[in-house]
Structure formats: structure tokens, C-alpha cells
Short mmCIF file of C-alpha atoms and ligand atoms in Angstrom, two decimals:
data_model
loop_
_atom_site.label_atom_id
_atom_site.label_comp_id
_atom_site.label_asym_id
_atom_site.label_seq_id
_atom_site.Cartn_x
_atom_site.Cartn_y
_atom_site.Cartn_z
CA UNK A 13 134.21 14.75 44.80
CA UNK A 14 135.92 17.13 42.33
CA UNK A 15 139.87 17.05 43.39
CA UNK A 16 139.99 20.74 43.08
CA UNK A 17 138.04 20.58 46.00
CA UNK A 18 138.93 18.07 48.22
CA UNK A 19 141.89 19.78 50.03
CA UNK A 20 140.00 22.62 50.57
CA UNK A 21 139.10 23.71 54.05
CA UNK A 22 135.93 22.65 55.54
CA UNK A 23 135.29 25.15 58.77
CA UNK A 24 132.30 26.63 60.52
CA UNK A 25 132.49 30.05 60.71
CA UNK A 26 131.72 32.43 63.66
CA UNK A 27 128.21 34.27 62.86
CA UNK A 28 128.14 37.36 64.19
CA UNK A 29 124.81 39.62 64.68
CA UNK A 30 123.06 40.79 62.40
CA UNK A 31 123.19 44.46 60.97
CA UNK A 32 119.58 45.35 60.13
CA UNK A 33 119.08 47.97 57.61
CA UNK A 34 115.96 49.68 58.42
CA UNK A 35 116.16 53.10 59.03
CA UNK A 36 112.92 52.81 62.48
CA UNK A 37 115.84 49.90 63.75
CA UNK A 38 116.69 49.93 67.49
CA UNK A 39 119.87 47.71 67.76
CA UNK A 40 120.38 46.14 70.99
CA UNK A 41 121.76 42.89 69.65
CA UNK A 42 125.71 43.51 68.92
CA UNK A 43 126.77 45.16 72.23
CA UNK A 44 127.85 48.13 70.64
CA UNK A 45 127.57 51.26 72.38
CA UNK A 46 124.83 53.81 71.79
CA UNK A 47 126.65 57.09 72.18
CA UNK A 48 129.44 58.34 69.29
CA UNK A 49 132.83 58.02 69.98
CA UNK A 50 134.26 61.12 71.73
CA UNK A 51 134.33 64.63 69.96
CA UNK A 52 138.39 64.08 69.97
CA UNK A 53 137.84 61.60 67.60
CA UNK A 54 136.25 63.24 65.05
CA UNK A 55 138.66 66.07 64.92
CA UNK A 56 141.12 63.80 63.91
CA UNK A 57 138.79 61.97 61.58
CA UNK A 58 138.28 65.61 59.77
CA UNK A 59 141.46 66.89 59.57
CA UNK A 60 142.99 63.74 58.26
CA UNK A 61 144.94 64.35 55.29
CA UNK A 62 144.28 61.54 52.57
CA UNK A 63 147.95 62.11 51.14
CA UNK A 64 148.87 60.05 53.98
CA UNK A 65 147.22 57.15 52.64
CA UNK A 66 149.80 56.89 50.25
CA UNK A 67 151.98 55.69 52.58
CA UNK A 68 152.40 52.15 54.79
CA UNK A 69 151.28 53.35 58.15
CA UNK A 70 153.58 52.66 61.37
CA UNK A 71 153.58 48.64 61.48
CA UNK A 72 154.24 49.57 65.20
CA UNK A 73 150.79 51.60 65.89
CA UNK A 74 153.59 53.81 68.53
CA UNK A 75 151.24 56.43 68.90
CA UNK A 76 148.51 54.20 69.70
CA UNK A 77 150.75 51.98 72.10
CA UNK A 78 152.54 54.96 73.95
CA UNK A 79 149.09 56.75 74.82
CA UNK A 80 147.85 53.36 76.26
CA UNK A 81 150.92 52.63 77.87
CA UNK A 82 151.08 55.94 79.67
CA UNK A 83 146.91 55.60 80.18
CA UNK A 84 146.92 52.76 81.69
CA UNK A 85 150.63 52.69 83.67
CA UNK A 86 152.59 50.03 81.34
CA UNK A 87 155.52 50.02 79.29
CA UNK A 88 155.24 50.70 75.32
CA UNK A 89 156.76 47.24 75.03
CA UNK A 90 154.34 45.45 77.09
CA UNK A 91 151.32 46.62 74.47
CA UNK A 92 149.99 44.80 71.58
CA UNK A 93 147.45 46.06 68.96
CA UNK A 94 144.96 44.79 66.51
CA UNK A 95 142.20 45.41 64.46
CA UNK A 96 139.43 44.63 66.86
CA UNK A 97 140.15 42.51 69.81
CA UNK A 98 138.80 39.62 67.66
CA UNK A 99 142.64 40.07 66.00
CA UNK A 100 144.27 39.81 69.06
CA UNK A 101 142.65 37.05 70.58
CA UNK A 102 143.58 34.96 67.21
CA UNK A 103 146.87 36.16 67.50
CA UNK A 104 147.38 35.33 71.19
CA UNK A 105 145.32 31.58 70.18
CA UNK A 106 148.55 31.72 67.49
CA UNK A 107 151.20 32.84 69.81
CA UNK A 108 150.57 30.53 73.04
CA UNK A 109 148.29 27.54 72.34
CA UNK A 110 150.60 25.19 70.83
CA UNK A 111 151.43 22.86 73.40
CA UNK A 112 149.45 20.12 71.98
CA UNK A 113 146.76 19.57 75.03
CA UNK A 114 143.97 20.84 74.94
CA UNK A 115 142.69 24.67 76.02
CA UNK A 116 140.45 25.46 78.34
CA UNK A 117 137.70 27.61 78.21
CA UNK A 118 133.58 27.85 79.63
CA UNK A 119 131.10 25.73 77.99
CA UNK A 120 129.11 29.57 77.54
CA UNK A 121 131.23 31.47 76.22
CA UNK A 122 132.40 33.66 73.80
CA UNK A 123 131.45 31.51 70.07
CA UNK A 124 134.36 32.61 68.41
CA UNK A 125 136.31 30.78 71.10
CA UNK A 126 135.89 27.41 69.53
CA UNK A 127 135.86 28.82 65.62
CA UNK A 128 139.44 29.88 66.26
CA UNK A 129 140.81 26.47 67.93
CA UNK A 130 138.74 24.90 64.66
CA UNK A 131 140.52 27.28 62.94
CA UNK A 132 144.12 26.53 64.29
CA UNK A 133 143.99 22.98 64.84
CA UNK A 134 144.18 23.50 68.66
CA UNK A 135 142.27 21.18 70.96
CA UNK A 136 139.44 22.25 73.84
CA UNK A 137 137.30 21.59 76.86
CA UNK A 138 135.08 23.44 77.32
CA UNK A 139 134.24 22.94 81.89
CA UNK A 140 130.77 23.77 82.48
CA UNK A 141 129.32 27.18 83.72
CA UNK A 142 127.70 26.48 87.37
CA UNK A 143 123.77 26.78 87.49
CA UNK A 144 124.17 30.21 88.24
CA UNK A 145 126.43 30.36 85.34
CA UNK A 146 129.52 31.09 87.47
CA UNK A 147 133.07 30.25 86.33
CA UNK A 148 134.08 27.47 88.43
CA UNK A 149 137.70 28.20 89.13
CA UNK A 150 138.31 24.49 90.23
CA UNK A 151 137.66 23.08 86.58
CA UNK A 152 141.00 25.30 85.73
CA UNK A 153 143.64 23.46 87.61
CA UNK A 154 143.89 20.52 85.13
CA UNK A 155 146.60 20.34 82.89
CA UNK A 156 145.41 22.43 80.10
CA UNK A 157 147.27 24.21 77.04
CA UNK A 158 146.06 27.61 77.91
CA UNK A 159 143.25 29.11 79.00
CA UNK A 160 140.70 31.41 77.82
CA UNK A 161 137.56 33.37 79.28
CA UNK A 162 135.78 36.41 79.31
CA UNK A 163 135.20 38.68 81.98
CA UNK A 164 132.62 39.68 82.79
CA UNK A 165 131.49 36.55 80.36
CA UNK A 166 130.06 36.77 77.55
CA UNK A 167 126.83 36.00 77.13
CA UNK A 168 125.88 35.96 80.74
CA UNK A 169 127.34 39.54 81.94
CA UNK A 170 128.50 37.17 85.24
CA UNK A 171 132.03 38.71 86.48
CA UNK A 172 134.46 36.42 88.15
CA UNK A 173 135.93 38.19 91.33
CA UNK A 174 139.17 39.11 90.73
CA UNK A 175 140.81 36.97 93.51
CA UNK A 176 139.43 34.01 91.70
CA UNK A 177 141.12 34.90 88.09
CA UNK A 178 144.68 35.24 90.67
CA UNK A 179 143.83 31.86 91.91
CA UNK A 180 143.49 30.52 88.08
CA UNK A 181 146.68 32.12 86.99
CA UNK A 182 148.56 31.13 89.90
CA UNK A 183 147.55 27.66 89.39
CA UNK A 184 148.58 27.66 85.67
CA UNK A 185 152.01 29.15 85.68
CA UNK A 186 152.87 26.64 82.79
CA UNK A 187 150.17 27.71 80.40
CA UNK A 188 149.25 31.67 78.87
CA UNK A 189 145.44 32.74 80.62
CA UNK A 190 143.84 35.08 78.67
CA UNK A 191 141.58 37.09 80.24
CA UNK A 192 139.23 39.01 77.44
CA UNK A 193 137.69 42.07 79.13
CA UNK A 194 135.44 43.36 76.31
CA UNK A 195 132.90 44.50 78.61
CA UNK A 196 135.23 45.44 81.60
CA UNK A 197 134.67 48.92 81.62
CA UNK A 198 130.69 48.96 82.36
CA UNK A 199 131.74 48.02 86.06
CA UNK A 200 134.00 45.22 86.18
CA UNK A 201 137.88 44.79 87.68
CA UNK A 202 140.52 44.42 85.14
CA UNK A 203 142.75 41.87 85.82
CA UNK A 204 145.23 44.82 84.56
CA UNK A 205 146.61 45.26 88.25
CA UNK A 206 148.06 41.45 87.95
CA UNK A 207 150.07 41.92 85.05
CA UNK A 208 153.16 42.70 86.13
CA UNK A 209 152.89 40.48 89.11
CA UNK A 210 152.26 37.07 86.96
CA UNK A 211 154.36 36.27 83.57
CA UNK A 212 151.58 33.78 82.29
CA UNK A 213 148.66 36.50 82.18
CA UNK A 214 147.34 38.26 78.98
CA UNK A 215 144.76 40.93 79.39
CA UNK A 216 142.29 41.98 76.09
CA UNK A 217 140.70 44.86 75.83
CA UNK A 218 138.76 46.54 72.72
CA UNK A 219 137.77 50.18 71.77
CA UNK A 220 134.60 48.42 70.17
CA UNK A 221 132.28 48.82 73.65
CA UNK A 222 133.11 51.23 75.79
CA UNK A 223 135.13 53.56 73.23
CA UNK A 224 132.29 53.49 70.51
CA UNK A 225 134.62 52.69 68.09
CA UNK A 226 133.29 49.13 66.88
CA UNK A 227 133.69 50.20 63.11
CA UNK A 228 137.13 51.56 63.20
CA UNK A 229 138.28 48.26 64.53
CA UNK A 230 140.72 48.34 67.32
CA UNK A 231 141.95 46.26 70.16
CA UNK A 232 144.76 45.72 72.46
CA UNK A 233 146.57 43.16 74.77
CA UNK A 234 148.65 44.51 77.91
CA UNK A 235 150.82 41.35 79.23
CA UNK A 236 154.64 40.86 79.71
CA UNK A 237 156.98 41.92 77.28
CA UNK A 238 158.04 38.29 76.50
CA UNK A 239 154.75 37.25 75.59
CA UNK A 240 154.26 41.06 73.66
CA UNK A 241 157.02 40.09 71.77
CA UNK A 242 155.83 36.50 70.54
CA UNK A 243 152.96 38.17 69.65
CA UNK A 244 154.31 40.59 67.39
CA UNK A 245 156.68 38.37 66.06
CA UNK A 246 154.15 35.92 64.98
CA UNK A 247 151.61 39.09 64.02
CA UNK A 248 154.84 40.28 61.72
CA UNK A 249 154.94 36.71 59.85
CA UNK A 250 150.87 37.28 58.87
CA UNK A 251 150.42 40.92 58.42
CA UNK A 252 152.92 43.79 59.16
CA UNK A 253 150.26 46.56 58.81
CA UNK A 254 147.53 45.97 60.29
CA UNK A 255 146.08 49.39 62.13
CA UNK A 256 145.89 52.09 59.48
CA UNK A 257 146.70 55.12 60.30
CA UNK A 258 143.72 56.76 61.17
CA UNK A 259 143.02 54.07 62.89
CA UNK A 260 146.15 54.44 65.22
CA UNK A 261 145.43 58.45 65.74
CA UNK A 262 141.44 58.41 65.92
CA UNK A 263 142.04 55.52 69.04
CA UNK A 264 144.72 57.22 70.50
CA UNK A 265 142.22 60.82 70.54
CA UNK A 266 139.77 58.22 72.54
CA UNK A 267 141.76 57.40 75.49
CA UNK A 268 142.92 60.79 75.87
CA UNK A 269 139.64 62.13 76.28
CA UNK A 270 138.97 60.74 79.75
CA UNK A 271 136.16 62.55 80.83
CA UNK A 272 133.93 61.50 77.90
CA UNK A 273 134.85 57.98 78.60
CA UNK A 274 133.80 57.82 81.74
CA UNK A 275 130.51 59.60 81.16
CA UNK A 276 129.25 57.80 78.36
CA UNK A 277 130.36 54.71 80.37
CA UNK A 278 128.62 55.79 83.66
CA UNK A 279 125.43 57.06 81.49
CA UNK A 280 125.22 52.92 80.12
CA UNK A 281 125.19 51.70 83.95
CA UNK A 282 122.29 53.98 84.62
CA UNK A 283 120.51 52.81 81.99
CA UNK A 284 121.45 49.27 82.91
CA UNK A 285 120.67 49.34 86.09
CA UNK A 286 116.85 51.47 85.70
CA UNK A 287 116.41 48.11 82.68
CA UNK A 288 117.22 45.48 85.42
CA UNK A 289 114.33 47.06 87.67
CA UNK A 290 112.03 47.36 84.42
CA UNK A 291 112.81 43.85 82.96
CA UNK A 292 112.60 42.13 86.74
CA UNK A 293 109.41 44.08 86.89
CA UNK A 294 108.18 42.34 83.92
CA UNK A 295 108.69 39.14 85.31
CA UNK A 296 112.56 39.01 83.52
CA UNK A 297 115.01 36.65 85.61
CA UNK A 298 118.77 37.28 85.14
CA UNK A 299 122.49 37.57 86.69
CA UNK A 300 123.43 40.52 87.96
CA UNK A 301 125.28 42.11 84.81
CA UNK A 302 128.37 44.40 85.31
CA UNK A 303 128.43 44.97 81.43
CA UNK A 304 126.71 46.53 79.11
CA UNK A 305 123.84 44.02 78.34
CA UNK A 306 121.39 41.92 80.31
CA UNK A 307 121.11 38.05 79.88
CA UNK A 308 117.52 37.00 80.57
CA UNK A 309 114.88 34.65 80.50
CA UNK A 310 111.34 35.21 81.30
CA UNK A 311 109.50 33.08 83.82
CA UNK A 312 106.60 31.86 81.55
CA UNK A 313 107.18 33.17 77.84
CA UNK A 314 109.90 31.82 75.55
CA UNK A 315 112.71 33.62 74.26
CA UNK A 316 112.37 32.59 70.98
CA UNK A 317 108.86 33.98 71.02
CA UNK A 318 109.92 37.26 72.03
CA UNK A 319 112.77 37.95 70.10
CA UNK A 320 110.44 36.85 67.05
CA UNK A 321 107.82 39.40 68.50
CA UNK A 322 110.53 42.27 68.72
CA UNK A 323 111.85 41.62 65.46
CA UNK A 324 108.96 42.15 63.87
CA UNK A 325 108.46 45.68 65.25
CA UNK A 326 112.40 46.06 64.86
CA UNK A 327 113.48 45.63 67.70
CA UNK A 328 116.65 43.67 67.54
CA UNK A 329 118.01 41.69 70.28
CA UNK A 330 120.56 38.61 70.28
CA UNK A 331 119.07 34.74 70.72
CA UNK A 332 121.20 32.06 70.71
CA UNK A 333 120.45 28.40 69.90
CA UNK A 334 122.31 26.61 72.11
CA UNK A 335 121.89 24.18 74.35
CA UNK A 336 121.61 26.03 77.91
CA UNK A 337 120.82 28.85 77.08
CA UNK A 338 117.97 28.73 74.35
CA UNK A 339 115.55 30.34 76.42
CA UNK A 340 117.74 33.48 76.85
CA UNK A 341 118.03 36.78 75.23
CA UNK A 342 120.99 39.13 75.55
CA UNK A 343 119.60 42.96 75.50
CA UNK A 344 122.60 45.05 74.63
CA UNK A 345 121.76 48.71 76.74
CA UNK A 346 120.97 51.25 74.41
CA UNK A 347 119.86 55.03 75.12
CA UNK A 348 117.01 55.48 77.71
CA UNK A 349 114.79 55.90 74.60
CA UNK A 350 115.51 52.93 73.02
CA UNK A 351 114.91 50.64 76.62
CA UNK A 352 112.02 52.88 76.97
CA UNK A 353 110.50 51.46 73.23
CA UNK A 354 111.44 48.21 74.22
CA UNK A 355 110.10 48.08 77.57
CA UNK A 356 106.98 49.73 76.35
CA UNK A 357 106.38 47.23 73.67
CA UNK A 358 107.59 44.18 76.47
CA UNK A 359 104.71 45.56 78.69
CA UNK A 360 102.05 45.07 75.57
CA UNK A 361 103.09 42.49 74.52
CA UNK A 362 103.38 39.95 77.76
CA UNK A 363 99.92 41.50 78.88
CA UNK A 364 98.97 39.74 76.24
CA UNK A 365 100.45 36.48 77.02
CA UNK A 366 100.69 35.62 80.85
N1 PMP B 426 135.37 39.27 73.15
C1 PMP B 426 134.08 39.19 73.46
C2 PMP B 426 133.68 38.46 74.68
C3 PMP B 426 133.11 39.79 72.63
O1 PMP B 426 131.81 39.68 72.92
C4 PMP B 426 133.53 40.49 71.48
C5 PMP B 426 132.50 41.15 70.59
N2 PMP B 426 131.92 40.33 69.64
C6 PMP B 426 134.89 40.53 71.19
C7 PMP B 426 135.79 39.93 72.05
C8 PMP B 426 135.43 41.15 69.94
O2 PMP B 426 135.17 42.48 69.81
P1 PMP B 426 136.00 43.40 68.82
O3 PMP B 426 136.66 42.53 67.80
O4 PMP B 426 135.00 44.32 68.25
O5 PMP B 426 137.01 44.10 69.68
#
């Protein structure tokens, strides 16, 4: 080989979903969320003033980080930010794994999980989901470097009860547990309320989901203000700025407004929960989802099939190959009229085929 190009780094990438261009498209395939972001938001979207681009914006984010702290009952110091919660899971994988043993995290799981340890030179086990695709809390009392998960998972929509994340923590009081709640809000309990209570817990949350903010990019960790502090120390040796500033003020307009929050959030459950009675209906099997997609397989007609089938009519929905779950699709929820198009065309379609 060239020697140009023989220290060059050899990594596989995370692939995320894609982003179909066709204008008929019904997206249920990235998890985002159906509704626009709150009114609030656009306000300060429109009366941004573009001489302020001129400037560095706060390296702090402290309007961002003061209206979550006083949201969600913290201290200013005891919030991170990043672009995405994507940023602030690498930074925590910077900040705490780097013991040397490996991490710990579910054999399903998040894929950027293992892209990231690739990434950093960090070693992982991955202990194996239960049939039912449970979290086994057992697997995470070995000695580990840290550990990792999603709740409710990701791509299963299976929450682990919240007395079961204390008993991980509690048994790991020597390594960081990151808990990533990117879905928390479509039903789930944050593991928010243990914060202050354990000095090893980090808690992730993103304004991608339930904020409909996926394209402004913005995330946040709430944890103690030792391990805030690591984090923005190491954040500060990679990138000062990272949150413009319309970034910081369009968030910070999203958690103020409350009320729209909660009822685009509580519209996605009804939808959810109406597509779990149409999809079982159908002859759909899945785990009782508390975020805002459905994991299922169908008792006699592959997932590949389908998702080929849907595609084609543009219907786009998430299939992974990978071993366990290769029969699966994840069905983000959209609007009742997009579940209603792709129920209707389900219902033709497996007519057709069982
Ligand atoms: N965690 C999980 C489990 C996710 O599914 C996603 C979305 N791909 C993220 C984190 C990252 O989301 P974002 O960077 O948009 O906040």
C-alpha cells in the first residue's frame, strides 16, 4: 500500500436512516417526531438578528443550561450541552471510559454505541438482551469500565423499571452509567430523580424526539457537577463553541413552552397505542413500547419483505440486519394519517400473502 495511506484510520462508521427525498414520502424510519417544534420556537427563529452571527456565541450555552436547570430542578452547574445527544454521549464515552476494561453495554442496542468505543479505542461487551429483550440487570455487576444503555432501549422500545437502573448504579459505584433517555418522554421514568442521590450516574436527554427539534441539533446531560465538569473540560480541549446561538435560544423557547410539550407528546402515545391494536390486529407481535416507535415482527411474513413492499409505495420504515433482530421493523409513530396509510396499505398487502 501507498504510505500516504497506511496510517490513516480504518473505522466503520455509524449509518444512520435514510432521508428520502420524495415529496408523497411518509417517514417513519428516523424516530423523529411528526409535529413542528413549538410556536415559541419559531418566534425566536424569526426575529433572530443575523448581526449576531458575527459573533462567537456563549461557549457556555447559559441560557440554554439555566432554563433546563430551573425546568427540570438542577443546578446550572450540574448541566451539560451538545449538539444532538449523539455529542454528548461521545463526550461522556471521552470523559469516563478510560479505565482500560472494557464497557458494558446490550448486545441490541443503540449502533452508535460500538462506532464510538471503535472510535476511541475503548473496549466492550456487549451482555445479551433476554428473549423478551429485557435488560438483564445481573450481566451489570461485573467489573466493567462504564456502562451504557438506553432507556427505554433502542431498538426494542423495552423500558427497564427504574428500581432496576438503581440496582445497576448501586452496584457500579466505581464506574460512570450512562443512562441515554432519547425516547423517555413518550412514557418512560427518567432516571433524573437519582441524580443527586448517586455520584456515578449520567442522564442523556435530546430535543431531537420529543422537542421536534432533530435538525437544530441539541442535547443535554444532567449528572453531578464533578462529572459536568470533566465533561466540559474535555468538551473545551475539542471544540469551545459548539451550540450556536440560535441554537441555545430556539431550545431554551422549547422547554419553556410546557403545555405544547406535553400535548404533542401525549398526542404520539395515542397514536401509539391505537397502532399497537392495529398492527397486533394484523397479526404484528411486539414489546410493549413506552416510546415513540413500535419494534415488530410479523408471525408469518418477513420483515425484509415488507419493508421492501413499503418502500416501494414510500413508505419508509427502519430494518436492521443484524443478527437477532433481522426479522424486525422499527415503525417510528407518525400522525394518525400517516399510521392510517400505512396500516391501510399493511391490510392489502398481507391479504395478499397469509
Ligand atoms: N440515543 C439513542 C438511543 C438514539 O436512538 C438516538 C437517535 N439516533 C440518539 C441517542 C441521538 O439522537 P440526537 O443526536 O438526535 O439527540
Amino acid at each position: 500500500m501507498n504510505s500516504l495511506y497506511q496510517n490513516f484510520r480504518n473505522i466503520e462508521p455509524y449509518v444512520p436512516g435514510e432521508q428520502p427525498q420524495y415529496s408523497d414520502r411518509i417517514k417513519l424510519n428516523t424516530n423523529e417526531n411528526p409535529y413542528p417544534p413549538s410556536p415559541e420556537v419559531k418566534k425566536v427563529l424569526e426575529s433572530y438578528d443575523a448581526d449576531n452571527l458575527k459573533l462567537y456565541p456563549d461557549p457556555e450555552a447559559t441560557a440554554l443550561k439555566e432554563t433546563l436547570a430551573e425546568h427540570y430542578g438542577f443546578e446550572k452547574e450540574q448541566i451539560f450541552v451538545g449538539v444532538g445527544s449523539d455529542d454528548v454521549l461521545a463526550m461522556c464515552f471521552m470523559s469516563f471510559f478510560n479505565s482500560g476494561k472494557p464497557i458494558l453495554f446490550p448486545d441490541i442496542s443503540y449502533s452508535f454505541y460500538p462506532v464510538w468505543a471503535n472510535l476511541f479505542n475503548i473496549k466492550y461487551e456487549t451482555p445479551k438482551l433476554n428473549d423478551n429483550f429485557e435488560i438483564v440487570k445481573e450481566d451489570y455487576y461485573k467489573e466493567n469500565g462504564g456502562i451504557v444503555f438506553p432507556n427505554p432501549n433502542a431498538p426494542t422500545g423495552v423500558e427497564l423499571p427504574l428500581s432496576e437502573i438503581e440496582e445497576i448504579i448501586k452496584h457500579n459505584q466505581n464506574s460512570v452509567v450512562i443512562v441515554d433517555e432519547a425516547y423517555i418522554d413518550f412514557g418512560g421514568t427518567t432516571a433524573l430523580s437519582l441524580v443527586n442521590k448517586y455520584e456515578n450516574l449520567v442522564v442523556v436527554q435530546t430535543f431531537s424526539k420529543s422537542r421536534s427539534l432533530a435538525g437544530l441539533r441539541v442535547g443535554f446531560a444532567v449528572a453531578n457537577k464533578q462529572l459536568i465538569s470533566v465533561m466540559n473540560a474535555v468538551k473545551n480541549s475539542y471544540n469551545s463553541y459548539t451550540l450556536n446561538s440560535l441554537s441555545i435560544n430556539a431550545a431554551a423557547a422549547a422547554v419553556k413552552d410546557d403545555k405544547y410539550f406535553k400535548d404533542t407528546v401525549n398526542k404520539i402515545i395515542i397514536t401509539r397505542e391505537n397502532a399497537k391494536k392495529d398492527l397486533h390486529n394484523l397479526g404484528f407481535e411486539f414489546n410493549d413500547s413506552k416510546s415513540n416507535f413500535i419494534f415488530a415482527k410479523h408471525k408469518t411474513v418477513k420483515a425484509k419483505d415488507i419493508f421492501e413492499a413499503l418502500k416501494e409505495k414510500h413508505i419508509f420504515v427502519r430494518y436492521f440486519n443484524m443478527p437477532r433482530i433481522d426479522n424486525y421493523l422499527r415503525i417510528t409513530i407518525g400522525t394518525d394519517e400517516e399510521m392510517k396509510a400505512l396500516i391501510d396499505f399493511l391490510k392489502d398487502y398481507l391479504s395478499d400473502k397469509c
